Each structure stands twice: as C-alpha cells, then as structure tokens.
C-alpha cells in the first residue's frame, strides 16, 4: 500500500478500504510496520516493536476497525503474552500477563491490529514523555518542544501518520496534554465509562481513565462506541448513551451554553497566542449559534494541587512496592527515578487524616463544578497555557525538594487538566489552531459528568468549521518515506 494513501486515511477510512477489498489487511499492517519504524528512529516513540505479526485481532474478527493498525501505551492495558514495562527500569525486561485486560479484549473485538507498545514516563507520572528506561520522546512538529505526556509515544505515532489512532490513558491530563502538543483529538471519558477490569477497580482513587488519541472526531466516536461499558465487579459505571456516539456527528447538535475562561490558574501565564486562539474559537462557537460568555469557576488551584499530590502519592507508594516485589528490584535510584521515589516516600507517610482531607477537597471541587455546570453545558479553556515549552522543562531547577513541588511542576503548564480527573467528568482537547510558527494549539472543552455526547457533537461542529486534517508535522511518514526513497537513488 502506498504510504501517502495509507497516511491520508483515518481509521474509519482504512477499515472501509479493507472491508471493500480495495486493500488487504496484510498490506495495511506491513505499511504500518514500515511507517512506525521510519519515525521511531527519529522520534523515539516505541518501547517494544514494531511487531511482524498481529498481536490482536486474529483472522475471522469482524469489527468496525478490522485490520486497522493500532499501538498501545505501555501501561494498564495489556495483551496476554506481551511484555509491558510501565516506563520503569524496575521492569526493564518486561512483565508478561496470562490474560487480556477487558479493554484489550474490546480492542480485539473491534478488529484492531497491534503494531507496537509506546513510550510513557515512569508509571505515567509526568506530563512529559521522558524516562530513564526509554529516553526522550520527541515532538514531530518541533523536536525542541515537549511532546507532552504521559501518552506521548502513542500521540507522536498518530500525529506522524504511522497509525491512525492509539491507546492512551489519563490520570491528570495524559490523553489531552499530548493530544494538544501533537495536534490530535484527545477525549478523556467520564469515570466508569470504560472498564479497568479485571486487574483494577480504580487507579489513583478513581482519577485515571482509559481510552485513546485520534486524528478525527469520527474515529474518536466510533472507537468509544466499540469499547465503552462496565463489567461485573467494576467499582464505577456510567449510564449508556441515549444513542451511538457516531450518531452525534451526523445529527444536528443542540445549541449549548458555553463558558469561556483564560485565567492564569497556576504560576504559568497564558500566552497571548493561546488566548487569541481561545477568543477565535469562542467567536466561531457564537457564529455557530451557541451562547458564549466569559466565566470564572471558583476553583482554588493550590488546594487542588495539594489534594492531588496526596492522591498521587497514595497511589504511587503501593505501586512501587508491588513492582519491586514482582521484579525483585530494590527500591532505590537504580530501579526508580528520583521523582517517583519522592512520591513513594511521601505516600508511605500518609495516614487516614491526610487521606480524608484530600478526599474532602476532591468532593468539594466536584460539588463546586457540578453547581457551575448547572448553568453551563461546556467550559472552554486552553489545554496548555504556553506553546513553546522546552523538552527539558520539567527538569529545570533540578530535582524538586518535595512531591508536591513535583506535582505542581507537572501540572503547571496544564492547570485545569487534573480538574476533570478529580470530578470524573469528560473533557476533550481539539487542535483548532496553530501558532504563527506552525505549532498546534489545543483547546480544552469540559462537560458535565457523562456528557461525552455533547462533547463529540460539538467537536464534530468545530472540525467542520476549523478543519485540521490538512495539517501535518514536518516529521511525517510521507516526508520520511520520500527522503528515504531519495537517499536510495
């Protein structure tokens, strides 16, 4: 299959070509394998692979994405028999499970074909995809700018055209942040929308959720249709949508009440070019018939970070202990990174009063946002406060003195991302605009709990009004393939 034809299709388009016999699934997989190889050597997005044979979707599977290449973030979602490393040297040889996670089983039934496992920071505990295990994953738009995290490897491979969509997960912005940095659609579903079973009932006290990054809204909707729903034993569940998510794209969306905010929540001020893009999108929404106004939710960002740090460390400590027991690794700087150890050590000091205080703050935040969303259907903010954030920005200033200083540093560029993990409400980042020098600027749209249908309908409207399909990063599989061809002449 020609690389230009391959990279020009989203997952829905590729599935249709395969279904109608215009191209074979084997051709598509071979093209994907070559594409992943071509960009990984430059951008470092793969931790295992590309694989020469299908990991999932055996012959005979007839799903909506049958034969479509897919990659997996190397944490939480795993396939039986495939090693996973979770971004840590403690699992440098990988740990292999004898079963699929429920989400993996649903990816199989959807027909997706596994090509590789992608890079993530250690235990996904960062907003930049940098780790001692796999090094730095680079941004295909500009290698000096962060690719975001923690689903950075998956996002880079989708942005470059190597695969049309990819698994990702989000405990504090880890789907939406790299989606914004790489010019993608990144939906964080509601808590309980997608099962974490059978291995987990919850991760990070319910803050973490599973899903994907895509290039198009229709792929996002169709994939959500294929994988949503809880299973017996899940702690959380979400009511099924009134209709399929893909139907929200073609049906006229209702007029929404959209609040807009560009406040400097953290210590990082919002760039003028980012604020300009928020205002442009707000004008477009108004022209589309929505009610749009400036708002200021009453959220204490410092109190939110303090509570988030407690939950972060409360989750990190037992994870580090379990991995050390499983792998035989010693809990020290040779197996775990210094920032992970900071969170682990603080987690060991936490008692019931500290946890109760954090849970009470999370409840207060959730109630405040629920009241706010009684007046508004959508909250529009920037996904990232700044555009030109260096790859090394989290290392600036050296190793932080405390876990809270580290968590604050991780969240500062994306100050409202964690808000939607705390509340459990869905949020989506859309690549509506680009900076003057060609870097993507993501817009963040948050809805009320279980409001995925509204987000998808609105995203489809904006995709039509402010299209992004024609945008490709300099490091794209089509340019890299052309360069390789020229070099071989």
mmCIF file of C-alpha atoms in Angstrom, residues 42-399:
data_model
loop_
_atom_site.group_PDB
_atom_site.id
_atom_site.type_symbol
_atom_site.label_atom_id
_atom_site.label_comp_id
_atom_site.label_asym_id
_atom_site.label_seq_id
_atom_site.Cartn_x
_atom_site.Cartn_y
_atom_site.Cartn_z
ATOM 1 C CA UNK A 42 13.928 9.800 14.735
ATOM 2 C CA UNK A 43 11.365 10.479 17.479
ATOM 3 C CA UNK A 44 11.751 7.561 19.917
ATOM 4 C CA UNK A 45 8.097 6.640 20.410
ATOM 5 C CA UNK A 46 8.286 2.835 20.667
ATOM 6 C CA UNK A 47 9.362 0.718 23.629
ATOM 7 C CA UNK A 48 8.513 -2.686 22.120
ATOM 8 C CA UNK A 49 8.018 -3.370 18.406
ATOM 9 C CA UNK A 50 7.071 -2.885 15.706
ATOM 10 C CA UNK A 51 5.876 -6.476 15.627
ATOM 11 C CA UNK A 52 5.926 -8.530 12.457
ATOM 12 C CA UNK A 53 2.709 -10.373 13.258
ATOM 13 C CA UNK A 54 -0.629 -9.296 14.626
ATOM 14 C CA UNK A 55 -0.821 -9.183 18.409
ATOM 15 C CA UNK A 56 -4.576 -8.942 18.452
ATOM 16 C CA UNK A 57 -7.492 -9.262 16.056
ATOM 17 C CA UNK A 58 -6.925 -12.800 14.760
ATOM 18 C CA UNK A 59 -8.399 -13.889 11.445
ATOM 19 C CA UNK A 60 -12.170 -14.041 11.454
ATOM 20 C CA UNK A 61 -12.733 -10.977 13.608
ATOM 21 C CA UNK A 62 -15.368 -8.741 12.016
ATOM 22 C CA UNK A 63 -15.337 -5.484 13.922
ATOM 23 C CA UNK A 64 -15.717 -1.828 12.971
ATOM 24 C CA UNK A 65 -11.919 -1.434 12.694
ATOM 25 C CA UNK A 66 -10.972 -4.856 11.320
ATOM 26 C CA UNK A 67 -7.411 -4.785 10.018
ATOM 27 C CA UNK A 68 -6.645 -1.242 11.233
ATOM 28 C CA UNK A 69 -3.183 -0.791 12.839
ATOM 29 C CA UNK A 70 -3.072 0.288 16.457
ATOM 30 C CA UNK A 71 -0.455 0.868 19.172
ATOM 31 C CA UNK A 72 -0.662 0.616 22.951
ATOM 32 C CA UNK A 73 0.651 2.860 25.655
ATOM 33 C CA UNK A 74 2.873 0.617 27.754
ATOM 34 C CA UNK A 75 0.824 0.727 30.947
ATOM 35 C CA UNK A 76 -2.553 -0.553 32.236
ATOM 36 C CA UNK A 77 -3.973 -2.033 29.021
ATOM 37 C CA UNK A 78 -2.098 -5.239 28.180
ATOM 38 C CA UNK A 79 -2.372 -8.309 25.949
ATOM 39 C CA UNK A 80 -1.737 -11.840 27.141
ATOM 40 C CA UNK A 81 1.791 -12.915 26.293
ATOM 41 C CA UNK A 82 3.127 -9.419 25.515
ATOM 42 C CA UNK A 83 5.612 -7.873 27.975
ATOM 43 C CA UNK A 84 4.860 -4.474 29.474
ATOM 44 C CA UNK A 85 7.373 -2.204 31.184
ATOM 45 C CA UNK A 86 5.337 0.767 32.502
ATOM 46 C CA UNK A 87 8.197 3.118 31.718
ATOM 47 C CA UNK A 88 10.325 1.893 34.613
ATOM 48 C CA UNK A 89 13.746 0.274 34.878
ATOM 49 C CA UNK A 90 12.291 -1.951 37.590
ATOM 50 C CA UNK A 91 10.548 -3.792 34.731
ATOM 51 C CA UNK A 92 13.256 -3.336 32.107
ATOM 52 C CA UNK A 93 12.829 -6.968 30.987
ATOM 53 C CA UNK A 94 9.061 -6.592 30.989
ATOM 54 C CA UNK A 95 6.331 -8.416 32.858
ATOM 55 C CA UNK A 96 4.036 -10.725 30.898
ATOM 56 C CA UNK A 97 0.424 -11.385 31.842
ATOM 57 C CA UNK A 98 -1.530 -14.553 31.056
ATOM 58 C CA UNK A 99 -4.706 -12.650 30.251
ATOM 59 C CA UNK A 100 -6.007 -9.639 28.384
ATOM 60 C CA UNK A 101 -7.447 -6.659 30.160
ATOM 61 C CA UNK A 102 -11.108 -6.047 29.369
ATOM 62 C CA UNK A 103 -10.210 -3.051 27.247
ATOM 63 C CA UNK A 104 -7.711 -5.137 25.288
ATOM 64 C CA UNK A 105 -10.419 -7.729 24.673
ATOM 65 C CA UNK A 106 -12.662 -4.979 23.337
ATOM 66 C CA UNK A 107 -9.912 -3.658 21.092
ATOM 67 C CA UNK A 108 -9.654 -7.222 19.761
ATOM 68 C CA UNK A 109 -13.367 -7.444 19.088
ATOM 69 C CA UNK A 110 -13.189 -4.108 17.284
ATOM 70 C CA UNK A 111 -10.660 -5.710 14.929
ATOM 71 C CA UNK A 112 -7.663 -3.508 15.717
ATOM 72 C CA UNK A 113 -4.233 -4.936 14.896
ATOM 73 C CA UNK A 114 -1.441 -4.366 17.403
ATOM 74 C CA UNK A 115 1.789 -2.976 15.972
ATOM 75 C CA UNK A 116 3.817 -1.795 18.987
ATOM 76 C CA UNK A 117 3.889 -0.663 22.604
ATOM 77 C CA UNK A 118 4.636 3.034 23.005
ATOM 78 C CA UNK A 119 6.747 5.094 25.370
ATOM 79 C CA UNK A 120 5.500 6.552 28.623
ATOM 80 C CA UNK A 121 7.256 8.248 31.530
ATOM 81 C CA UNK A 122 7.832 6.097 34.582
ATOM 82 C CA UNK A 123 4.455 4.806 35.830
ATOM 83 C CA UNK A 124 2.868 7.554 33.684
ATOM 84 C CA UNK A 125 3.707 10.063 36.427
ATOM 85 C CA UNK A 126 4.628 13.040 34.256
ATOM 86 C CA UNK A 127 3.280 15.451 31.668
ATOM 87 C CA UNK A 128 6.378 14.878 29.503
ATOM 88 C CA UNK A 129 7.328 11.564 27.910
ATOM 89 C CA UNK A 130 10.841 11.271 29.298
ATOM 90 C CA UNK A 131 12.162 8.309 31.264
ATOM 91 C CA UNK A 132 15.399 6.697 32.366
ATOM 92 C CA UNK A 133 14.180 3.498 30.691
ATOM 93 C CA UNK A 134 13.497 4.756 27.155
ATOM 94 C CA UNK A 135 14.880 8.302 26.981
ATOM 95 C CA UNK A 136 13.100 11.302 25.454
ATOM 96 C CA UNK A 137 10.200 11.068 23.018
ATOM 97 C CA UNK A 138 10.370 13.994 20.590
ATOM 98 C CA UNK A 139 7.647 16.193 19.161
ATOM 99 C CA UNK A 140 7.216 15.741 15.369
ATOM 100 C CA UNK A 141 6.241 19.408 14.993
ATOM 101 C CA UNK A 142 9.413 20.691 16.665
ATOM 102 C CA UNK A 143 11.934 18.442 18.382
ATOM 103 C CA UNK A 144 12.873 21.219 20.836
ATOM 104 C CA UNK A 145 9.310 21.431 22.184
ATOM 105 C CA UNK A 146 7.826 18.865 24.566
ATOM 106 C CA UNK A 147 5.661 16.138 23.061
ATOM 107 C CA UNK A 148 3.614 16.114 26.256
ATOM 108 C CA UNK A 149 2.717 13.099 28.323
ATOM 109 C CA UNK A 150 2.146 10.716 29.621
ATOM 110 C CA UNK A 151 0.659 9.233 26.424
ATOM 111 C CA UNK A 152 3.417 10.829 24.375
ATOM 112 C CA UNK A 153 4.581 7.832 22.367
ATOM 113 C CA UNK A 154 1.061 6.997 21.219
ATOM 114 C CA UNK A 155 0.366 10.628 20.310
ATOM 115 C CA UNK A 156 3.571 11.005 18.298
ATOM 116 C CA UNK A 157 2.814 7.919 16.199
ATOM 117 C CA UNK A 158 -0.700 9.152 15.415
ATOM 118 C CA UNK A 159 0.486 12.679 14.613
ATOM 119 C CA UNK A 160 3.138 11.406 12.198
ATOM 120 C CA UNK A 161 0.663 9.228 10.306
ATOM 121 C CA UNK A 162 2.317 5.992 11.424
ATOM 122 C CA UNK A 163 -1.003 4.777 12.838
ATOM 123 C CA UNK A 164 -4.425 6.437 12.637
ATOM 124 C CA UNK A 165 -5.316 6.068 16.327
ATOM 125 C CA UNK A 166 -3.717 4.744 19.506
ATOM 126 C CA UNK A 167 -4.442 3.617 23.045
ATOM 127 C CA UNK A 168 -3.870 6.202 25.782
ATOM 128 C CA UNK A 169 -4.901 6.809 29.366
ATOM 129 C CA UNK A 170 -5.347 9.847 31.555
ATOM 130 C CA UNK A 171 -4.829 10.367 35.291
ATOM 131 C CA UNK A 172 -4.195 14.122 35.272
ATOM 132 C CA UNK A 173 -4.317 15.140 31.609
ATOM 133 C CA UNK A 174 -2.286 12.361 29.989
ATOM 134 C CA UNK A 175 -4.598 11.967 26.976
ATOM 135 C CA UNK A 176 -5.384 15.644 26.473
ATOM 136 C CA UNK A 177 -1.901 17.080 27.066
ATOM 137 C CA UNK A 178 -0.061 15.125 24.341
ATOM 138 C CA UNK A 179 -3.081 15.499 22.062
ATOM 139 C CA UNK A 180 -2.675 19.267 22.344
ATOM 140 C CA UNK A 181 1.091 19.126 21.810
ATOM 141 C CA UNK A 182 0.769 16.876 18.748
ATOM 142 C CA UNK A 183 -2.314 18.320 17.036
ATOM 143 C CA UNK A 184 -4.749 15.495 17.837
ATOM 144 C CA UNK A 185 -8.211 14.779 19.193
ATOM 145 C CA UNK A 186 -7.885 13.602 22.793
ATOM 146 C CA UNK A 187 -11.002 12.597 24.731
ATOM 147 C CA UNK A 188 -10.865 11.734 28.420
ATOM 148 C CA UNK A 189 -14.109 9.847 29.070
ATOM 149 C CA UNK A 190 -16.159 10.012 32.237
ATOM 150 C CA UNK A 191 -15.147 7.915 35.218
ATOM 151 C CA UNK A 192 -16.610 4.438 34.740
ATOM 152 C CA UNK A 193 -17.235 4.857 31.009
ATOM 153 C CA UNK A 194 -14.515 2.303 30.156
ATOM 154 C CA UNK A 195 -13.737 -0.690 32.355
ATOM 155 C CA UNK A 196 -10.359 -1.042 34.068
ATOM 156 C CA UNK A 197 -11.023 -4.709 34.745
ATOM 157 C CA UNK A 198 -10.128 -7.306 35.574
ATOM 158 C CA UNK A 199 -6.852 -6.115 37.107
ATOM 159 C CA UNK A 200 -8.094 -2.838 38.554
ATOM 160 C CA UNK A 201 -11.230 -1.409 40.104
ATOM 161 C CA UNK A 202 -9.755 2.062 40.167
ATOM 162 C CA UNK A 203 -6.398 3.774 39.619
ATOM 163 C CA UNK A 204 -5.298 6.853 41.556
ATOM 164 C CA UNK A 205 -8.501 6.823 43.633
ATOM 165 C CA UNK A 206 -10.664 6.933 40.523
ATOM 166 C CA UNK A 207 -8.751 9.727 38.787
ATOM 167 C CA UNK A 208 -7.334 7.592 35.956
ATOM 168 C CA UNK A 209 -9.317 6.509 32.905
ATOM 169 C CA UNK A 210 -8.561 4.601 29.698
ATOM 170 C CA UNK A 211 -9.200 5.491 26.053
ATOM 171 C CA UNK A 212 -7.266 6.763 23.022
ATOM 172 C CA UNK A 213 -5.960 9.586 20.839
ATOM 173 C CA UNK A 214 -7.161 10.026 17.251
ATOM 174 C CA UNK A 215 -6.805 12.399 14.321
ATOM 175 C CA UNK A 216 -10.532 12.696 13.585
ATOM 176 C CA UNK A 217 -13.675 13.087 15.636
ATOM 177 C CA UNK A 218 -15.426 10.259 13.793
ATOM 178 C CA UNK A 219 -12.672 7.829 14.828
ATOM 179 C CA UNK A 220 -12.967 9.024 18.415
ATOM 180 C CA UNK A 221 -16.737 8.465 18.401
ATOM 181 C CA UNK A 222 -16.610 5.084 16.673
ATOM 182 C CA UNK A 223 -13.913 3.767 18.989
ATOM 183 C CA UNK A 224 -15.825 4.924 22.055
ATOM 184 C CA UNK A 225 -18.881 3.085 20.723
ATOM 185 C CA UNK A 226 -16.755 -0.055 20.425
ATOM 186 C CA UNK A 227 -15.157 -0.091 23.882
ATOM 187 C CA UNK A 228 -17.390 1.679 26.411
ATOM 188 C CA UNK A 229 -19.265 -0.029 29.215
ATOM 189 C CA UNK A 230 -18.572 -1.551 32.624
ATOM 190 C CA UNK A 231 -18.344 -5.226 33.591
ATOM 191 C CA UNK A 232 -19.404 -7.060 36.766
ATOM 192 C CA UNK A 233 -17.040 -6.222 39.605
ATOM 193 C CA UNK A 234 -16.251 -2.690 38.442
ATOM 194 C CA UNK A 235 -16.407 -0.068 41.177
ATOM 195 C CA UNK A 236 -17.635 2.613 38.806
ATOM 196 C CA UNK A 237 -20.066 2.580 35.915
ATOM 197 C CA UNK A 238 -21.563 5.132 33.556
ATOM 198 C CA UNK A 239 -25.031 5.027 32.004
ATOM 199 C CA UNK A 240 -25.100 4.085 28.324
ATOM 200 C CA UNK A 241 -25.580 6.958 25.876
ATOM 201 C CA UNK A 242 -29.037 7.665 24.502
ATOM 202 C CA UNK A 243 -27.716 6.802 21.049
ATOM 203 C CA UNK A 244 -24.436 5.806 19.440
ATOM 204 C CA UNK A 245 -21.661 8.356 19.690
ATOM 205 C CA UNK A 246 -21.131 8.280 15.922
ATOM 206 C CA UNK A 247 -24.726 9.417 15.518
ATOM 207 C CA UNK A 248 -23.842 12.645 17.342
ATOM 208 C CA UNK A 249 -21.622 13.592 14.404
ATOM 209 C CA UNK A 250 -24.286 13.484 11.711
ATOM 210 C CA UNK A 251 -27.230 14.717 13.758
ATOM 211 C CA UNK A 252 -27.658 18.461 14.331
ATOM 212 C CA UNK A 253 -26.268 19.305 17.755
ATOM 213 C CA UNK A 254 -28.313 21.288 20.236
ATOM 214 C CA UNK A 255 -27.360 24.861 20.996
ATOM 215 C CA UNK A 256 -25.112 24.893 24.036
ATOM 216 C CA UNK A 257 -24.286 27.320 26.831
ATOM 217 C CA UNK A 258 -20.500 27.652 26.671
ATOM 218 C CA UNK A 259 -18.447 29.391 29.316
ATOM 219 C CA UNK A 260 -15.001 30.643 28.315
ATOM 220 C CA UNK A 261 -12.061 31.184 30.662
ATOM 221 C CA UNK A 262 -8.445 32.176 30.002
ATOM 222 C CA UNK A 263 -7.424 32.896 33.591
ATOM 223 C CA UNK A 264 -3.853 32.243 34.764
ATOM 224 C CA UNK A 265 -4.734 29.455 37.193
ATOM 225 C CA UNK A 266 -1.195 28.365 38.009
ATOM 226 C CA UNK A 267 2.117 30.216 38.127
ATOM 227 C CA UNK A 268 2.346 29.888 34.336
ATOM 228 C CA UNK A 269 0.628 32.749 32.490
ATOM 229 C CA UNK A 270 -1.445 32.053 29.384
ATOM 230 C CA UNK A 271 0.419 33.001 26.188
ATOM 231 C CA UNK A 272 -1.094 35.774 24.079
ATOM 232 C CA UNK A 273 -1.219 33.405 21.087
ATOM 233 C CA UNK A 274 -3.092 30.855 23.187
ATOM 234 C CA UNK A 275 -5.541 33.458 24.490
ATOM 235 C CA UNK A 276 -6.061 34.681 20.911
ATOM 236 C CA UNK A 277 -6.969 31.148 19.840
ATOM 237 C CA UNK A 278 -9.455 30.799 22.695
ATOM 238 C CA UNK A 279 -11.103 34.029 21.575
ATOM 239 C CA UNK A 280 -11.166 32.891 17.945
ATOM 240 C CA UNK A 281 -12.821 29.621 18.877
ATOM 241 C CA UNK A 282 -15.299 31.462 21.100
ATOM 242 C CA UNK A 283 -16.275 33.687 18.176
ATOM 243 C CA UNK A 284 -16.693 30.643 15.955
ATOM 244 C CA UNK A 285 -18.930 28.972 18.536
ATOM 245 C CA UNK A 286 -21.053 32.091 18.758
ATOM 246 C CA UNK A 287 -21.368 32.169 14.967
ATOM 247 C CA UNK A 288 -22.490 28.547 15.071
ATOM 248 C CA UNK A 289 -25.385 29.610 17.288
ATOM 249 C CA UNK A 290 -24.136 28.699 20.751
ATOM 250 C CA UNK A 291 -24.450 31.019 23.744
ATOM 251 C CA UNK A 292 -20.929 32.077 24.715
ATOM 252 C CA UNK A 293 -19.775 34.186 27.653
ATOM 253 C CA UNK A 294 -16.748 34.787 29.877
ATOM 254 C CA UNK A 295 -16.807 32.845 33.155
ATOM 255 C CA UNK A 296 -14.574 32.201 36.167
ATOM 256 C CA UNK A 297 -15.188 28.920 38.016
ATOM 257 C CA UNK A 298 -14.408 29.163 41.719
ATOM 258 C CA UNK A 299 -11.574 26.652 41.904
ATOM 259 C CA UNK A 300 -8.678 27.049 44.354
ATOM 260 C CA UNK A 301 -5.808 25.720 42.245
ATOM 261 C CA UNK A 302 -3.360 25.496 45.140
ATOM 262 C CA UNK A 303 -5.818 23.473 47.223
ATOM 263 C CA UNK A 304 -6.492 21.261 44.216
ATOM 264 C CA UNK A 305 -2.769 20.575 43.746
ATOM 265 C CA UNK A 306 -2.348 19.743 47.436
ATOM 266 C CA UNK A 307 -5.188 17.219 47.307
ATOM 267 C CA UNK A 308 -3.978 15.827 44.012
ATOM 268 C CA UNK A 309 -0.486 15.338 45.441
ATOM 269 C CA UNK A 310 -1.891 13.282 48.305
ATOM 270 C CA UNK A 311 -3.861 11.061 45.934
ATOM 271 C CA UNK A 312 -0.881 10.827 43.562
ATOM 272 C CA UNK A 313 1.474 9.672 46.312
ATOM 273 C CA UNK A 314 -1.158 7.424 47.903
ATOM 274 C CA UNK A 315 -1.332 5.600 44.566
ATOM 275 C CA UNK A 316 2.385 5.644 43.825
ATOM 276 C CA UNK A 317 3.618 4.063 47.064
ATOM 277 C CA UNK A 318 1.818 0.701 46.768
ATOM 278 C CA UNK A 319 2.560 0.558 43.037
ATOM 279 C CA UNK A 320 6.294 0.903 43.641
ATOM 280 C CA UNK A 321 6.164 -1.737 46.377
ATOM 281 C CA UNK A 322 4.223 -4.153 44.152
ATOM 282 C CA UNK A 323 6.586 -3.704 41.213
ATOM 283 C CA UNK A 324 9.635 -4.229 43.413
ATOM 284 C CA UNK A 325 8.145 -7.426 44.830
ATOM 285 C CA UNK A 326 7.182 -8.646 41.388
ATOM 286 C CA UNK A 327 10.508 -7.917 39.713
ATOM 287 C CA UNK A 328 12.916 -8.373 42.618
ATOM 288 C CA UNK A 329 14.136 -4.795 42.144
ATOM 289 C CA UNK A 330 15.459 -2.792 45.074
ATOM 290 C CA UNK A 331 13.521 0.418 45.733
ATOM 291 C CA UNK A 332 16.350 2.846 45.063
ATOM 292 C CA UNK A 333 17.733 5.204 42.393
ATOM 293 C CA UNK A 334 18.973 2.290 40.288
ATOM 294 C CA UNK A 335 15.451 0.994 39.710
ATOM 295 C CA UNK A 336 13.220 4.061 40.093
ATOM 296 C CA UNK A 337 13.583 7.713 39.190
ATOM 297 C CA UNK A 338 14.123 10.322 41.885
ATOM 298 C CA UNK A 339 10.752 11.991 41.379
ATOM 299 C CA UNK A 340 8.968 8.632 41.648
ATOM 300 C CA UNK A 341 10.855 7.951 44.879
ATOM 301 C CA UNK A 342 9.785 11.345 46.213
ATOM 302 C CA UNK A 343 6.141 10.413 45.672
ATOM 303 C CA UNK A 344 6.674 6.884 47.010
ATOM 304 C CA UNK A 345 8.310 8.139 50.212
ATOM 305 C CA UNK A 346 5.632 10.741 50.823
ATOM 306 C CA UNK A 347 2.976 8.127 50.174
ATOM 307 C CA UNK A 348 4.400 5.976 52.961
ATOM 308 C CA UNK A 349 3.908 8.829 55.445
ATOM 309 C CA UNK A 350 0.239 9.366 54.675
ATOM 310 C CA UNK A 351 -2.299 8.486 57.317
ATOM 311 C CA UNK A 352 -6.095 8.451 57.432
ATOM 312 C CA UNK A 353 -6.399 12.132 58.296
ATOM 313 C CA UNK A 354 -4.341 13.252 55.303
ATOM 314 C CA UNK A 355 -6.346 10.993 53.005
ATOM 315 C CA UNK A 356 -9.642 12.148 54.460
ATOM 316 C CA UNK A 357 -8.627 15.770 53.912
ATOM 317 C CA UNK A 358 -7.709 15.081 50.290
ATOM 318 C CA UNK A 359 -10.924 13.188 49.623
ATOM 319 C CA UNK A 360 -12.929 16.011 51.216
ATOM 320 C CA UNK A 361 -11.214 18.548 48.946
ATOM 321 C CA UNK A 362 -11.907 16.367 45.898
ATOM 322 C CA UNK A 363 -15.553 16.213 46.945
ATOM 323 C CA UNK A 364 -15.707 19.990 47.414
ATOM 324 C CA UNK A 365 -14.184 20.538 43.969
ATOM 325 C CA UNK A 366 -16.603 18.086 42.376
ATOM 326 C CA UNK A 367 -19.609 19.734 44.027
ATOM 327 C CA UNK A 368 -18.436 23.197 43.017
ATOM 328 C CA UNK A 369 -18.040 22.127 39.403
ATOM 329 C CA UNK A 370 -21.396 20.343 39.421
ATOM 330 C CA UNK A 371 -23.051 23.564 40.579
ATOM 331 C CA UNK A 372 -21.174 25.530 37.933
ATOM 332 C CA UNK A 373 -22.207 23.110 35.188
ATOM 333 C CA UNK A 374 -25.815 23.639 36.215
ATOM 334 C CA UNK A 375 -25.556 26.974 34.406
ATOM 335 C CA UNK A 376 -23.218 25.920 31.585
ATOM 336 C CA UNK A 377 -23.051 22.921 29.264
ATOM 337 C CA UNK A 378 -19.387 23.333 28.315
ATOM 338 C CA UNK A 379 -16.339 25.044 29.819
ATOM 339 C CA UNK A 380 -13.761 26.169 27.229
ATOM 340 C CA UNK A 381 -10.186 26.797 28.362
ATOM 341 C CA UNK A 382 -6.726 26.319 26.825
ATOM 342 C CA UNK A 383 -5.376 22.789 27.158
ATOM 343 C CA UNK A 384 -1.875 24.194 27.656
ATOM 344 C CA UNK A 385 -1.044 27.688 28.857
ATOM 345 C CA UNK A 386 2.027 28.031 26.606
ATOM 346 C CA UNK A 387 3.014 26.817 23.148
ATOM 347 C CA UNK A 388 6.830 26.858 23.194
ATOM 348 C CA UNK A 389 7.634 24.653 26.176
ATOM 349 C CA UNK A 390 11.091 23.028 26.002
ATOM 350 C CA UNK A 391 11.550 19.274 26.104
ATOM 351 C CA UNK A 392 13.522 19.646 29.341
ATOM 352 C CA UNK A 393 11.117 21.996 31.131
ATOM 353 C CA UNK A 394 10.308 19.587 33.972
ATOM 354 C CA UNK A 395 14.000 19.139 34.745
ATOM 355 C CA UNK A 396 14.612 22.883 35.020
ATOM 356 C CA UNK A 397 15.532 23.698 38.574
ATOM 357 C CA UNK A 398 16.787 20.207 39.323
ATOM 358 C CA UNK A 399 15.120 17.531 41.427
#
